[in-house]
CSV table of C-alpha atoms in Angstrom, one decimal:
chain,number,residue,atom,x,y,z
A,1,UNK,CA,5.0,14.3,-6.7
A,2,UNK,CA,2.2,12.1,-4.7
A,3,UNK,CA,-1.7,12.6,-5.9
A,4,UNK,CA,-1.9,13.3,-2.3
A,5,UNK,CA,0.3,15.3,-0.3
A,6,UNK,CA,1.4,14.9,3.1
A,7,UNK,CA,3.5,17.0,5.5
A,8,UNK,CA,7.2,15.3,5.2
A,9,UNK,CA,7.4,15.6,9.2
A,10,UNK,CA,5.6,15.6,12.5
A,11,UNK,CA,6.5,15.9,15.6
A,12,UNK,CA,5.3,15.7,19.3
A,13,UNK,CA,6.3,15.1,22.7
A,14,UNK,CA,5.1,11.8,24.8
A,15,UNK,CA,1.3,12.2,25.7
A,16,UNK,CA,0.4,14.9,23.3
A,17,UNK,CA,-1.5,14.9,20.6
A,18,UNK,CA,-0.9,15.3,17.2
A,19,UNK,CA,-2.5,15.3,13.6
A,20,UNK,CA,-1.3,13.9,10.2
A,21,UNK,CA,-3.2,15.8,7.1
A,22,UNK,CA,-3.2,14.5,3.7
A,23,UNK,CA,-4.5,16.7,0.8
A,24,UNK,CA,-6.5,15.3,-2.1
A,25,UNK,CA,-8.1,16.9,-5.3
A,26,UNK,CA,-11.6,16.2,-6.2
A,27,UNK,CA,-10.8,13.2,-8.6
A,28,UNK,CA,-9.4,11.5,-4.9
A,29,UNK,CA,-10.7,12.1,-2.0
A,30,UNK,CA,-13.2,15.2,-2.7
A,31,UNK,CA,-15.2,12.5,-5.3
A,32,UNK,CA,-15.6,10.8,-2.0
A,33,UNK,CA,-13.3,8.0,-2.4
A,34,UNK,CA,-12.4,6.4,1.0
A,35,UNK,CA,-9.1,7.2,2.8
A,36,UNK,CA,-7.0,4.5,4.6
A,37,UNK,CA,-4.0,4.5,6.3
A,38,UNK,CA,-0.9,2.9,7.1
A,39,UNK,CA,1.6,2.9,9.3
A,40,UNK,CA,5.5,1.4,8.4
A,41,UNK,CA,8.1,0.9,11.7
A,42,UNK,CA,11.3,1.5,10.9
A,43,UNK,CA,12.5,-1.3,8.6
A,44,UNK,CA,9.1,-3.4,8.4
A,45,UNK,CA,6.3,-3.7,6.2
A,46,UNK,CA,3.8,-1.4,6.2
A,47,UNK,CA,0.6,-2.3,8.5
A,48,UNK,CA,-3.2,-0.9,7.9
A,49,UNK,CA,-3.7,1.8,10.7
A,50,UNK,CA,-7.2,2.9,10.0
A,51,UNK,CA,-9.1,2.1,6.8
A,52,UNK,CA,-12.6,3.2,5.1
A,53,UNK,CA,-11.7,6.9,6.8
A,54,UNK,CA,-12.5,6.1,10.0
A,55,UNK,CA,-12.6,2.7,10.6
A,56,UNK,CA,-9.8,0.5,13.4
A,57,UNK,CA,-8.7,-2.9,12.8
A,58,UNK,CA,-8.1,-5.4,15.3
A,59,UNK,CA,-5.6,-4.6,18.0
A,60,UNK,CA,-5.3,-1.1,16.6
A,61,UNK,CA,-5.4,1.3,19.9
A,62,UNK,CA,-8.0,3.7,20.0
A,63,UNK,CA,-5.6,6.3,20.7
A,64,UNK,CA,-5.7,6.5,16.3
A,65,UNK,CA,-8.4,8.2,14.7
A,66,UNK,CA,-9.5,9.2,11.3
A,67,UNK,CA,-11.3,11.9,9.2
A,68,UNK,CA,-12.6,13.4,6.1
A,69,UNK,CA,-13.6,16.5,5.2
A,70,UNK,CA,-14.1,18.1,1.5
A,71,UNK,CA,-10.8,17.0,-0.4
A,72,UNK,CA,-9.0,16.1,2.6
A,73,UNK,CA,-8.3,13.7,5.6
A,74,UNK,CA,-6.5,13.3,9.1
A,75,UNK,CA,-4.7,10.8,11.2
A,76,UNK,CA,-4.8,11.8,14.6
A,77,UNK,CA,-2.8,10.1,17.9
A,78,UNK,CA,-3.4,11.3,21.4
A,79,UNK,CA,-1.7,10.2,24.2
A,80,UNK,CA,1.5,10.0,21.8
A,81,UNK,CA,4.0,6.8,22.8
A,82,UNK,CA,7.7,6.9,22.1
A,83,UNK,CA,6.3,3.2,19.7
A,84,UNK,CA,4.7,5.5,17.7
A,85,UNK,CA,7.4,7.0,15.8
A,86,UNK,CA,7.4,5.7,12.2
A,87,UNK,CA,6.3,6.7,8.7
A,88,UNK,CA,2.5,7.1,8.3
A,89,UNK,CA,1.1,7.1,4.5
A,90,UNK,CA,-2.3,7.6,3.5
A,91,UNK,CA,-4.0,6.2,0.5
A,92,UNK,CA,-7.0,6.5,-1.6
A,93,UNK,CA,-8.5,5.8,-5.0
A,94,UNK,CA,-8.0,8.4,-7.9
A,95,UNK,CA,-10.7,8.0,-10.8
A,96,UNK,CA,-8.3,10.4,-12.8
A,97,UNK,CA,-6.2,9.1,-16.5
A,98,UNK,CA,-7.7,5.4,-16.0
A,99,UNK,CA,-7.9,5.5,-12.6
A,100,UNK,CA,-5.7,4.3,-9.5
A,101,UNK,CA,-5.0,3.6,-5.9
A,102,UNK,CA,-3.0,5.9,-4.5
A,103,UNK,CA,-0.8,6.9,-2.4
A,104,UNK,CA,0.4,10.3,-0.3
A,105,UNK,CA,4.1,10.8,0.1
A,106,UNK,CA,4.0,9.8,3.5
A,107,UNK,CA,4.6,11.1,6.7
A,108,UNK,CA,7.7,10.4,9.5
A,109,UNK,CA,6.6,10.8,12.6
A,110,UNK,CA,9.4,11.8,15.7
A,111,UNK,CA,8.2,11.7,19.3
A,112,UNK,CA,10.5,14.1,20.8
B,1,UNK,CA,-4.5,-16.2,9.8
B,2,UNK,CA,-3.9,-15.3,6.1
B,3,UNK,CA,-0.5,-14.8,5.1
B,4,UNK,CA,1.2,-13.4,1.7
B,5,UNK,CA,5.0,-13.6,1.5
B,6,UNK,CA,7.1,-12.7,-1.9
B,7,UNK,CA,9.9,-14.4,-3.7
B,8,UNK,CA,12.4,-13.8,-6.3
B,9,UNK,CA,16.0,-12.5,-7.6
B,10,UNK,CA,16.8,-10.1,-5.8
B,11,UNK,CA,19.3,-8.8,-8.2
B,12,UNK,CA,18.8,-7.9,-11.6
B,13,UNK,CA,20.7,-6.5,-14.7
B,14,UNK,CA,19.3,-3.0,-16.7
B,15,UNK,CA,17.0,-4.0,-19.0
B,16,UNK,CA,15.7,-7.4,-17.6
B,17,UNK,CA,12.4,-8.9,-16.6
B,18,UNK,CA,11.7,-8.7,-12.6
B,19,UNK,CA,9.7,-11.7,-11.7
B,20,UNK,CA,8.2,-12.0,-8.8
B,21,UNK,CA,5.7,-14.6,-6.8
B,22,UNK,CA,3.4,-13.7,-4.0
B,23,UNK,CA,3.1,-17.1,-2.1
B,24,UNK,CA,-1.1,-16.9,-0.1
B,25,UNK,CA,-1.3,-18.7,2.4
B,26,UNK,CA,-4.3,-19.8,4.6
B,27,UNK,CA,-7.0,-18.2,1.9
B,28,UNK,CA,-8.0,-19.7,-1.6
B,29,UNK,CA,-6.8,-16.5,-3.9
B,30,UNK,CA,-10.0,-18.1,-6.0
B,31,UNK,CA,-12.6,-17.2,-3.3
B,32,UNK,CA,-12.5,-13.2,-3.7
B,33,UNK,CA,-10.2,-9.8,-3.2
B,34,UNK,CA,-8.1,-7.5,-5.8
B,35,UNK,CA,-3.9,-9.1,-4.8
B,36,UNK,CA,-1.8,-6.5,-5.7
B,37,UNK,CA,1.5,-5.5,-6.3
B,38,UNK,CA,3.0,-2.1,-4.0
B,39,UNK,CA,7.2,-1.3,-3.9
B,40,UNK,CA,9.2,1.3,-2.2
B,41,UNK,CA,12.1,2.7,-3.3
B,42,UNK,CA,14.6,3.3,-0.9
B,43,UNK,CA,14.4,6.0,1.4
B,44,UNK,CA,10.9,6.9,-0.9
B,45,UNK,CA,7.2,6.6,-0.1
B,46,UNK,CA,5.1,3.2,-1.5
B,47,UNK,CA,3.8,3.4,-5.0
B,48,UNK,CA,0.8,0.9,-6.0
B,49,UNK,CA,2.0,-0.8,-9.2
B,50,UNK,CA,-1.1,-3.0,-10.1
B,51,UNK,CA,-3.0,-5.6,-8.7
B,52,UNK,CA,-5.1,-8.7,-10.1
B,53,UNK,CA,-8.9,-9.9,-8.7
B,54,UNK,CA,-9.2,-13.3,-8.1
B,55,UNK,CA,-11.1,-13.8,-11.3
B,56,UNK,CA,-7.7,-12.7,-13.1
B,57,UNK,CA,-9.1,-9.5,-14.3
B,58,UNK,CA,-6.2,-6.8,-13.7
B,59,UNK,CA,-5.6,-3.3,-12.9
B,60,UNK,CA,-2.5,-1.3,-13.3
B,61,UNK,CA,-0.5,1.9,-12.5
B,62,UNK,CA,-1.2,4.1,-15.6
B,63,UNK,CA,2.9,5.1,-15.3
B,64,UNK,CA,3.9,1.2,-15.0
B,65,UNK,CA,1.2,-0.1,-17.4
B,66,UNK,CA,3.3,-0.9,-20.5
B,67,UNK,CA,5.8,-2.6,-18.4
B,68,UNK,CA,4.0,-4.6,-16.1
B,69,UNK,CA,2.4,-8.0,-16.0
B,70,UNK,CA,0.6,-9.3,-13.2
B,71,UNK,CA,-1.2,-13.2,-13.4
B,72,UNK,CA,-2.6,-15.4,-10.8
B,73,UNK,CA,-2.1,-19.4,-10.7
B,74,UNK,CA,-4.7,-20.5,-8.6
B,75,UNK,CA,-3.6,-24.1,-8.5
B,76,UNK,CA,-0.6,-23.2,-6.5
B,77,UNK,CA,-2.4,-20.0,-4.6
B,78,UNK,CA,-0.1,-17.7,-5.8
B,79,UNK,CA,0.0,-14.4,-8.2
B,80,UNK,CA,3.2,-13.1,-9.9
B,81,UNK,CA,4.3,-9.9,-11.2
B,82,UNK,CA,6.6,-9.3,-14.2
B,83,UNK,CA,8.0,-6.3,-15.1
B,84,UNK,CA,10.1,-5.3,-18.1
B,85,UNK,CA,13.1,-3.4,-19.1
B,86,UNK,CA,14.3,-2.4,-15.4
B,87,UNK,CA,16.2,0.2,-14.9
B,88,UNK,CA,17.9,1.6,-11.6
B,89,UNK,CA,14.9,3.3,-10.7
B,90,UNK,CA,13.3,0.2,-10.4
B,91,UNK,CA,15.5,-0.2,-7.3
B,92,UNK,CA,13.3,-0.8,-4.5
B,93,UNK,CA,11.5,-3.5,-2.3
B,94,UNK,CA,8.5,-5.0,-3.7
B,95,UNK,CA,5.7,-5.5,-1.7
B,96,UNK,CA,2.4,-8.1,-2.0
B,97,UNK,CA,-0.6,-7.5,-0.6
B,98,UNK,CA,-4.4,-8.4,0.0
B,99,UNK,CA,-7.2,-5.8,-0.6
B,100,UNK,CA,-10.5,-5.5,0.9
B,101,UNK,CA,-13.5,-3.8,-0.9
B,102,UNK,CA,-14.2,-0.3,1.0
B,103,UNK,CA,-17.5,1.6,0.3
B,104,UNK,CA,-17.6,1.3,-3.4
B,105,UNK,CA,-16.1,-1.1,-6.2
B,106,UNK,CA,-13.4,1.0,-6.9
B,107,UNK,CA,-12.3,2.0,-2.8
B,108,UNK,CA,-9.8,-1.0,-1.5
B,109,UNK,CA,-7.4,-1.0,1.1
B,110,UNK,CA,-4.6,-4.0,1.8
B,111,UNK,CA,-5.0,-5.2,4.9
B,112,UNK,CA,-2.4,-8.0,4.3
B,113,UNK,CA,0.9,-7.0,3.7
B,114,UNK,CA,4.0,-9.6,3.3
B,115,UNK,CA,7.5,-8.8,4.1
B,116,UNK,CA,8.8,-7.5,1.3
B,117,UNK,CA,11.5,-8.6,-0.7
B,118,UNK,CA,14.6,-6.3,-1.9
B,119,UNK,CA,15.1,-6.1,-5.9
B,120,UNK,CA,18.5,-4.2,-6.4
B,121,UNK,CA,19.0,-3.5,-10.4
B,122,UNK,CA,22.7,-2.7,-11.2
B,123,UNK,CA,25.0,-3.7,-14.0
């Protein structure tokens, strides 16, 4: 059972737009703690998608997008591409026990 | 362009010691950043299992903690993790990775991730 909890599945047809949720608790992402995420290819590493909430890296299409609000988050994707289906996970910091990054179950991702 | 890539058996016996090495390459592990340790079990989500700053200071999984060792050897720019008493659950690829300070001291997110190497534990 993840610390923060994703839906297992998502799906979407090319060009539309769809939205990833993960759920926190307020020893996660309600204390404020940023949210990052990742997303893994099939049979790769995984590879930072959007980090401090809202934040792109380099070469990191602007079709991704994140948010926070109260003790949870979203990955959005608009203009959805058949290369986006893959397993998206998001992660935080817990201060809960002695504290720990975590992560959400993660998310698989079919473009229909 | 920094670069991490793991190494190691990739087959171990129930009840051995995994060790693993996380090769940096192209960044002095002594000039900053928490290194840490992340593995997936197959056909499971990732799970963080601890991670060292460059100073050597560490920082574990509170469910991996009495298992798991994790040192740096800055002469060779590299960091290692051991863990104990494997089991089959411990099945799963390993993962090393560099974090980047978020907002705060305690928000980091790895925006280097190696390969991954494959640890199979089976008698």
């Amino acid at each position: 059972q993840s610390v923060l909890t994703q839906p297992p599945s998502v799906s979407g047809a090319p060009g539309q737009r769809v939205t990833i949720s993960c759920t926190g608790s307020s020893s996660n992402i309600g204390a404020g703690y940023d949210v990052n995420w990742y997303q893994q290819l099939p049979g790769t590493a995984p590879k930072l998608l959007i980090y401090v909430n809202n934040n792109r890296p380099s070469g990191v299409p602007d079709r991704f997008s994140g948010s926070r609000s109260g003790t949870s988050a979203s990955l959005a994707i608009t203009g959805l591409q058949a290369e986006d289906e893959a397993d998206y996970y998001c992660q935080s910091y817990d201060s809960s026990l002695s504290g720990s990054w975590v992560f959400g179950g993660g998310t698989k991702l079919t473009v229909l | 362009q920094v670069q991490v890539q793991e190494s190691g058996p990739g087959l171990l016996k129930p009840s051995e010691t995994l060790s693993l090495k996380c090769t940096v390459s192209a960044y002095p592990l002594s000039s900053g950043f928490y290194w840490g340790w992340i593995r997936q079990a197959p056909g499971k989500g990732l799970e963080w299992i601890g991670s060292i700053y460059h100073s050597g200071s560490t920082f574990y999984n509170p469910s991996l903690k009495s298992r798991v060792t994790i040192s740096v050897d800055t002469s060779k720019n590299q960091f290692s993790l051991k863990l104990s008493s494997v089991t089959a659950a411990d099945t799963a690829v390993y993962y090393c990775a560099r974090q980047i300070v978020g907002t705060s001291g305690l928000d980091y997110y790895m925006d280097v991730w190696g390969k991954g190497t494959t640890v199979t534990v089976s008698s």
